Amino acid sequence: MSISTQSLVSHLSSLLRSDEIKDYCPNGLQVQGKSEIAKVITGVTATQALIDQAITQQADAILVHHGYFWKGEAQEITGMKQRRIKALLAHNINLIAYHLPLDVHPEFGNNRQLAHVLGLVDISSVSSVKPEGLLMLGELPDAMSHVGLASLIEEKLDRPPLSEAVIDRPIKKLAWCTGGGQGFIEQAVMAGADAFITGEVSEQTIHTAREMGIDFYSAGHHATERYGAKALGEYVADTYGLNVSFIDIPNPA
């Protein structure tokens, strides 16, 4: 089975509503390759290692969360960027990337998928944070201690989180934003969460947690965002009968 590149990108962009979301990079087709796609590699970031895997597996397209051409980055195609793009063009591989649209999608988004991995219930978005779906609320099926939640995160994400215990009561209500979402900790407090989970931590994040009374967990940018591209790839495989494989390139960050 195969599908035209144009048809696949059009479908995914419509599904993820990428035209409606202001982002820091272009969403959709970033590097054009073959006109027909049968084999797709999915992953978190379009690194050289992922490209090399796609070449080895003779993929027609790479579908990722972190692509290229970020706002503020150097425009010259030199060095690492040149090598990556050269490899894609030499092997006629399409690079398809969705950033914020893949964070916030209510079914395939990183935030929704992380909730599924952690077994959270009563899930909703914090509507005051845009785009909607960027900051989420949910509950643990059963309240647990700070240490218990840290153990759950480590078990499910296969890495121990950096955490700060602040409240002296069991944790039930959670707020979360995958990736670099530490800046939303105050909105998490205002939404009534007992704890906030995100991918990264800044120096001031810990002070905010202590002073505003919320437990905090930094579970890894990569670790919290492994699931959106994988889920979207599985959807593509089911919908179009394509050969789709998720490849996790380990990253401790």
mmCIF file of C-alpha atoms in Angstrom:
data_model
loop_
_atom_site.group_PDB
_atom_site.id
_atom_site.type_symbol
_atom_site.label_atom_id
_atom_site.label_comp_id
_atom_site.label_asym_id
_atom_site.label_seq_id
_atom_site.Cartn_x
_atom_site.Cartn_y
_atom_site.Cartn_z
ATOM 1 C CA MET A 1 0.000 0.000 0.000
ATOM 2 C CA SER A 2 1.100 3.560 -0.653
ATOM 3 C CA ILE A 3 -0.287 7.087 -0.631
ATOM 4 C CA SER A 4 0.836 10.260 -2.337
ATOM 5 C CA THR A 5 2.946 12.554 -0.195
ATOM 6 C CA GLN A 6 0.584 15.423 -0.903
ATOM 7 C CA SER A 7 -2.456 13.420 0.236
ATOM 8 C CA LEU A 8 -0.817 12.204 3.435
ATOM 9 C CA VAL A 9 0.461 15.638 4.461
ATOM 10 C CA SER A 10 -2.881 17.246 3.625
ATOM 11 C CA HIS A 11 -4.726 14.688 5.746
ATOM 12 C CA LEU A 12 -2.384 14.992 8.723
ATOM 13 C CA SER A 13 -2.370 18.790 8.630
ATOM 14 C CA SER A 14 -6.167 18.814 8.593
ATOM 15 C CA LEU A 15 -6.365 16.206 11.355
ATOM 16 C CA LEU A 16 -3.968 18.158 13.580
ATOM 17 C CA ARG A 17 -5.450 21.541 12.592
ATOM 18 C CA SER A 18 -1.951 22.875 12.052
ATOM 19 C CA ASP A 19 -3.125 25.963 10.126
ATOM 20 C CA GLU A 20 -4.969 27.169 13.234
ATOM 21 C CA ILE A 21 -1.991 26.992 15.601
ATOM 22 C CA LYS A 22 0.722 29.637 15.802
ATOM 23 C CA ASP A 23 4.044 27.859 16.167
ATOM 24 C CA TYR A 24 7.816 28.349 16.249
ATOM 25 C CA CYS A 25 8.459 26.327 13.085
ATOM 26 C CA PRO A 26 6.695 25.235 9.902
ATOM 27 C CA ASN A 27 4.341 22.281 10.367
ATOM 28 C CA GLY A 28 3.784 19.655 7.698
ATOM 29 C CA LEU A 29 6.195 18.836 4.882
ATOM 30 C CA GLN A 30 9.586 20.405 5.687
ATOM 31 C CA VAL A 31 11.808 18.583 3.179
ATOM 32 C CA GLN A 32 10.298 17.131 0.007
ATOM 33 C CA GLY A 33 11.203 13.631 -1.120
ATOM 34 C CA LYS A 34 9.386 10.879 -3.023
ATOM 35 C CA SER A 35 5.941 11.603 -4.415
ATOM 36 C CA GLU A 36 4.582 8.277 -3.081
ATOM 37 C CA ILE A 37 4.959 6.973 0.474
ATOM 38 C CA ALA A 38 4.777 3.322 1.508
ATOM 39 C CA LYS A 39 7.325 3.102 4.341
ATOM 40 C CA VAL A 40 7.391 5.619 7.217
ATOM 41 C CA ILE A 41 9.792 5.998 10.142
ATOM 42 C CA THR A 42 8.457 7.921 13.147
ATOM 43 C CA GLY A 43 10.470 9.400 16.000
ATOM 44 C CA VAL A 44 10.757 12.323 18.382
ATOM 45 C CA THR A 45 13.453 14.371 16.629
ATOM 46 C CA ALA A 46 14.850 14.373 13.086
ATOM 47 C CA THR A 47 18.414 13.690 14.161
ATOM 48 C CA GLN A 48 21.131 12.270 11.941
ATOM 49 C CA ALA A 49 20.775 8.967 13.806
ATOM 50 C CA LEU A 50 17.073 8.773 12.902
ATOM 51 C CA ILE A 51 17.794 9.712 9.291
ATOM 52 C CA ASP A 52 20.440 6.994 9.116
ATOM 53 C CA GLN A 53 17.911 4.455 10.377
ATOM 54 C CA ALA A 54 15.404 5.633 7.768
ATOM 55 C CA ILE A 55 18.023 5.229 5.035
ATOM 56 C CA THR A 56 18.899 1.721 6.242
ATOM 57 C CA GLN A 57 15.229 0.745 6.247
ATOM 58 C CA GLN A 58 14.628 2.390 2.859
ATOM 59 C CA ALA A 59 11.886 4.618 4.215
ATOM 60 C CA ASP A 60 10.027 7.068 2.021
ATOM 61 C CA ALA A 61 9.237 9.479 4.843
ATOM 62 C CA ILE A 62 10.188 10.457 8.374
ATOM 63 C CA LEU A 63 7.410 11.739 10.657
ATOM 64 C CA VAL A 64 8.595 13.555 13.798
ATOM 65 C CA HIS A 65 7.648 16.018 16.522
ATOM 66 C CA HIS A 66 10.885 18.036 16.357
ATOM 67 C CA GLY A 67 11.814 18.942 12.804
ATOM 68 C CA TYR A 68 13.847 21.861 11.431
ATOM 69 C CA PHE A 69 13.718 25.596 10.672
ATOM 70 C CA TRP A 70 13.001 26.900 14.161
ATOM 71 C CA LYS A 71 12.278 30.557 14.773
ATOM 72 C CA GLY A 72 15.494 32.357 15.683
ATOM 73 C CA GLU A 73 17.901 29.707 14.420
ATOM 74 C CA ALA A 74 20.585 30.498 11.853
ATOM 75 C CA GLN A 75 19.184 30.480 8.320
ATOM 76 C CA GLU A 76 22.335 29.170 6.654
ATOM 77 C CA ILE A 77 22.283 25.499 5.676
ATOM 78 C CA THR A 78 25.752 24.587 6.906
ATOM 79 C CA GLY A 79 27.397 22.073 9.205
ATOM 80 C CA MET A 80 25.031 19.681 10.992
ATOM 81 C CA LYS A 81 21.954 21.085 9.234
ATOM 82 C CA GLN A 82 23.589 20.680 5.812
ATOM 83 C CA ARG A 83 24.542 17.067 6.537
ATOM 84 C CA ARG A 84 21.040 16.166 7.681
ATOM 85 C CA ILE A 85 19.270 17.817 4.764
ATOM 86 C CA LYS A 86 21.822 16.468 2.277
ATOM 87 C CA ALA A 87 21.128 12.927 3.500
ATOM 88 C CA LEU A 88 17.375 13.400 3.162
ATOM 89 C CA LEU A 89 17.672 14.797 -0.354
ATOM 90 C CA ALA A 90 20.221 12.208 -1.477
ATOM 91 C CA HIS A 91 17.839 9.392 -0.526
ATOM 92 C CA ASN A 92 14.660 11.214 -1.583
ATOM 93 C CA ILE A 93 13.139 10.978 1.919
ATOM 94 C CA ASN A 94 10.283 13.270 2.941
ATOM 95 C CA LEU A 95 10.579 14.988 6.305
ATOM 96 C CA ILE A 96 7.170 15.650 7.887
ATOM 97 C CA ALA A 97 7.047 17.403 11.259
ATOM 98 C CA TYR A 98 4.344 18.632 13.629
ATOM 99 C CA HIS A 99 5.303 20.530 16.747
ATOM 100 C CA LEU A 100 2.564 22.229 18.821
ATOM 101 C CA PRO A 101 -0.225 20.596 16.783
ATOM 102 C CA LEU A 102 1.120 17.227 17.927
ATOM 103 C CA ASP A 103 1.406 18.394 21.545
ATOM 104 C CA VAL A 104 -2.208 19.446 21.862
ATOM 105 C CA HIS A 105 -4.222 17.019 19.732
ATOM 106 C CA PRO A 106 -6.976 15.481 21.923
ATOM 107 C CA GLU A 107 -6.267 11.924 20.754
ATOM 108 C CA PHE A 108 -2.747 11.642 19.340
ATOM 109 C CA GLY A 109 -1.105 14.568 21.134
ATOM 110 C CA ASN A 110 1.868 14.177 23.449
ATOM 111 C CA ASN A 111 -0.148 15.463 26.394
ATOM 112 C CA ARG A 112 -3.027 13.066 25.819
ATOM 113 C CA GLN A 113 -0.702 10.156 25.211
ATOM 114 C CA LEU A 114 1.292 10.851 28.389
ATOM 115 C CA ALA A 115 -1.972 10.766 30.346
ATOM 116 C CA HIS A 116 -2.690 7.362 28.825
ATOM 117 C CA VAL A 117 0.770 6.042 29.705
ATOM 118 C CA LEU A 118 0.411 7.213 33.329
ATOM 119 C CA GLY A 119 -3.151 5.909 33.624
ATOM 120 C CA LEU A 120 -4.745 9.267 34.443
ATOM 121 C CA VAL A 121 -8.510 9.812 34.485
ATOM 122 C CA ASP A 122 -10.981 12.728 34.307
ATOM 123 C CA ILE A 123 -8.817 14.490 31.729
ATOM 124 C CA SER A 124 -9.486 18.048 30.582
ATOM 125 C CA SER A 125 -7.544 21.015 29.231
ATOM 126 C CA VAL A 126 -6.872 24.336 30.952
ATOM 127 C CA SER A 127 -8.795 26.545 28.542
ATOM 128 C CA SER A 128 -6.974 29.753 29.519
ATOM 129 C CA VAL A 129 -3.673 28.395 28.138
ATOM 130 C CA LYS A 130 -3.451 28.604 24.346
ATOM 131 C CA PRO A 131 -3.395 26.674 22.158
ATOM 132 C CA GLU A 132 -5.951 24.687 24.118
ATOM 133 C CA GLY A 133 -4.547 21.341 25.119
ATOM 134 C CA LEU A 134 -1.084 22.675 25.951
ATOM 135 C CA LEU A 135 -1.703 22.447 29.701
ATOM 136 C CA MET A 136 -3.816 19.538 30.893
ATOM 137 C CA LEU A 137 -5.551 18.467 34.090
ATOM 138 C CA GLY A 138 -6.383 14.983 35.288
ATOM 139 C CA GLU A 139 -6.436 12.731 38.300
ATOM 140 C CA LEU A 140 -4.728 9.621 39.530
ATOM 141 C CA PRO A 141 -7.200 6.758 40.017
ATOM 142 C CA ASP A 142 -5.995 6.586 43.617
ATOM 143 C CA ALA A 143 -4.163 9.257 45.565
ATOM 144 C CA MET A 144 -0.503 8.542 46.225
ATOM 145 C CA SER A 145 2.518 10.023 47.926
ATOM 146 C CA HIS A 146 5.174 12.131 46.262
ATOM 147 C CA VAL A 147 7.516 9.134 46.272
ATOM 148 C CA GLY A 148 4.779 6.901 44.902
ATOM 149 C CA LEU A 149 4.132 9.219 41.958
ATOM 150 C CA ALA A 150 7.873 9.506 41.276
ATOM 151 C CA SER A 151 8.058 5.707 41.196
ATOM 152 C CA LEU A 152 5.110 5.521 38.805
ATOM 153 C CA ILE A 153 6.744 8.026 36.454
ATOM 154 C CA GLU A 154 10.034 6.132 36.553
ATOM 155 C CA GLU A 155 8.294 2.829 35.857
ATOM 156 C CA LYS A 156 6.233 4.121 32.943
ATOM 157 C CA LEU A 157 8.831 6.404 31.310
ATOM 158 C CA ASP A 158 11.858 4.243 32.112
ATOM 159 C CA ARG A 159 13.788 7.051 33.776
ATOM 160 C CA PRO A 160 13.698 8.636 37.255
ATOM 161 C CA PRO A 161 12.269 12.158 37.334
ATOM 162 C CA LEU A 162 13.893 15.124 39.029
ATOM 163 C CA SER A 163 11.312 16.054 41.639
ATOM 164 C CA GLU A 164 10.595 18.424 44.499
ATOM 165 C CA ALA A 165 8.259 17.393 47.319
ATOM 166 C CA VAL A 166 6.366 20.407 48.684
ATOM 167 C CA ILE A 167 2.869 19.539 49.895
ATOM 168 C CA ASP A 168 2.294 17.386 52.972
ATOM 169 C CA ARG A 169 -0.690 15.401 51.720
ATOM 170 C CA PRO A 170 -1.469 12.669 49.168
ATOM 171 C CA ILE A 171 -1.428 13.713 45.511
ATOM 172 C CA LYS A 172 -4.623 13.277 43.504
ATOM 173 C CA LYS A 173 -5.048 16.094 40.958
ATOM 174 C CA LEU A 174 -2.312 16.585 38.376
ATOM 175 C CA ALA A 175 -1.441 19.187 35.767
ATOM 176 C CA TRP A 176 1.030 18.433 32.993
ATOM 177 C CA CYS A 177 2.659 19.771 29.858
ATOM 178 C CA THR A 178 5.136 17.594 27.996
ATOM 179 C CA GLY A 179 8.509 18.880 26.804
ATOM 180 C CA GLY A 180 9.707 22.323 27.865
ATOM 181 C CA GLY A 181 6.589 23.275 29.794
ATOM 182 C CA GLN A 182 8.060 24.352 33.124
ATOM 183 C CA GLY A 183 6.865 27.914 32.545
ATOM 184 C CA PHE A 184 3.265 26.799 33.087
ATOM 185 C CA ILE A 185 3.778 25.897 36.746
ATOM 186 C CA GLU A 186 1.907 28.965 38.013
ATOM 187 C CA GLN A 187 -1.081 28.173 35.781
ATOM 188 C CA ALA A 188 -0.984 24.635 37.172
ATOM 189 C CA VAL A 189 -1.253 26.048 40.691
ATOM 190 C CA MET A 190 -4.127 28.320 39.680
ATOM 191 C CA ALA A 191 -5.920 25.314 38.199
ATOM 192 C CA GLY A 192 -5.830 23.604 41.596
ATOM 193 C CA ALA A 193 -3.320 20.846 40.870
ATOM 194 C CA ASP A 194 -1.512 19.054 43.684
ATOM 195 C CA ALA A 195 1.429 18.301 41.391
ATOM 196 C CA PHE A 196 2.810 19.448 38.047
ATOM 197 C CA ILE A 197 4.608 17.168 35.585
ATOM 198 C CA THR A 198 6.627 18.456 32.648
ATOM 199 C CA GLY A 199 9.744 17.553 30.717
ATOM 200 C CA GLU A 200 12.246 20.198 31.788
ATOM 201 C CA VAL A 201 13.178 22.272 34.817
ATOM 202 C CA SER A 202 14.641 25.751 35.235
ATOM 203 C CA GLU A 203 16.321 27.118 38.350
ATOM 204 C CA GLN A 204 13.337 29.282 39.199
ATOM 205 C CA THR A 205 10.877 26.409 38.769
ATOM 206 C CA ILE A 206 11.829 24.876 42.098
ATOM 207 C CA HIS A 207 11.449 28.178 43.929
ATOM 208 C CA THR A 208 8.017 28.638 42.369
ATOM 209 C CA ALA A 209 6.965 25.140 43.453
ATOM 210 C CA ARG A 210 8.090 25.764 47.021
ATOM 211 C CA GLU A 211 6.557 29.191 47.350
ATOM 212 C CA MET A 212 3.267 28.393 45.615
ATOM 213 C CA GLY A 213 2.744 25.004 47.217
ATOM 214 C CA ILE A 214 2.806 22.415 44.434
ATOM 215 C CA ASP A 215 4.819 19.226 44.006
ATOM 216 C CA PHE A 216 6.956 19.245 40.879
ATOM 217 C CA TYR A 217 8.309 16.562 38.543
ATOM 218 C CA SER A 218 10.699 17.036 35.625
ATOM 219 C CA ALA A 219 10.395 13.764 33.736
ATOM 220 C CA GLY A 220 12.507 14.552 30.656
ATOM 221 C CA HIS A 221 11.726 16.436 27.451
ATOM 222 C CA HIS A 222 12.409 13.404 25.286
ATOM 223 C CA ALA A 223 10.825 10.900 27.668
ATOM 224 C CA THR A 224 7.529 12.789 27.908
ATOM 225 C CA GLU A 225 7.297 13.312 24.147
ATOM 226 C CA ARG A 226 7.961 9.809 22.818
ATOM 227 C CA TYR A 227 4.299 9.000 22.468
ATOM 228 C CA GLY A 228 2.668 11.506 20.119
ATOM 229 C CA ALA A 229 4.636 10.666 16.977
ATOM 230 C CA LYS A 230 4.309 6.961 17.772
ATOM 231 C CA ALA A 231 0.516 7.216 18.142
ATOM 232 C CA LEU A 232 0.187 9.308 14.984
ATOM 233 C CA GLY A 233 2.274 6.771 13.079
ATOM 234 C CA GLU A 234 0.060 3.936 14.276
ATOM 235 C CA TYR A 235 -2.960 5.907 13.067
ATOM 236 C CA VAL A 236 -1.335 6.319 9.642
ATOM 237 C CA ALA A 237 -0.608 2.587 9.473
ATOM 238 C CA ASP A 238 -4.188 1.671 10.413
ATOM 239 C CA THR A 239 -5.768 4.250 8.095
ATOM 240 C CA TYR A 240 -3.687 3.721 4.962
ATOM 241 C CA GLY A 241 -2.084 0.313 5.444
ATOM 242 C CA LEU A 242 1.421 1.781 5.294
ATOM 243 C CA ASN A 243 4.516 0.169 6.790
ATOM 244 C CA VAL A 244 5.237 2.373 9.819
ATOM 245 C CA SER A 245 7.945 1.870 12.465
ATOM 246 C CA PHE A 246 8.690 3.994 15.540
ATOM 247 C CA ILE A 247 12.384 4.339 16.366
ATOM 248 C CA ASP A 248 13.395 5.736 19.730
ATOM 249 C CA ILE A 249 16.780 7.446 19.664
ATOM 250 C CA PRO A 250 17.684 7.612 23.392
ATOM 251 C CA ASN A 251 18.201 11.043 24.912
ATOM 252 C CA PRO A 252 18.681 11.716 28.663
ATOM 253 C CA ALA A 253 17.463 15.321 28.386
#
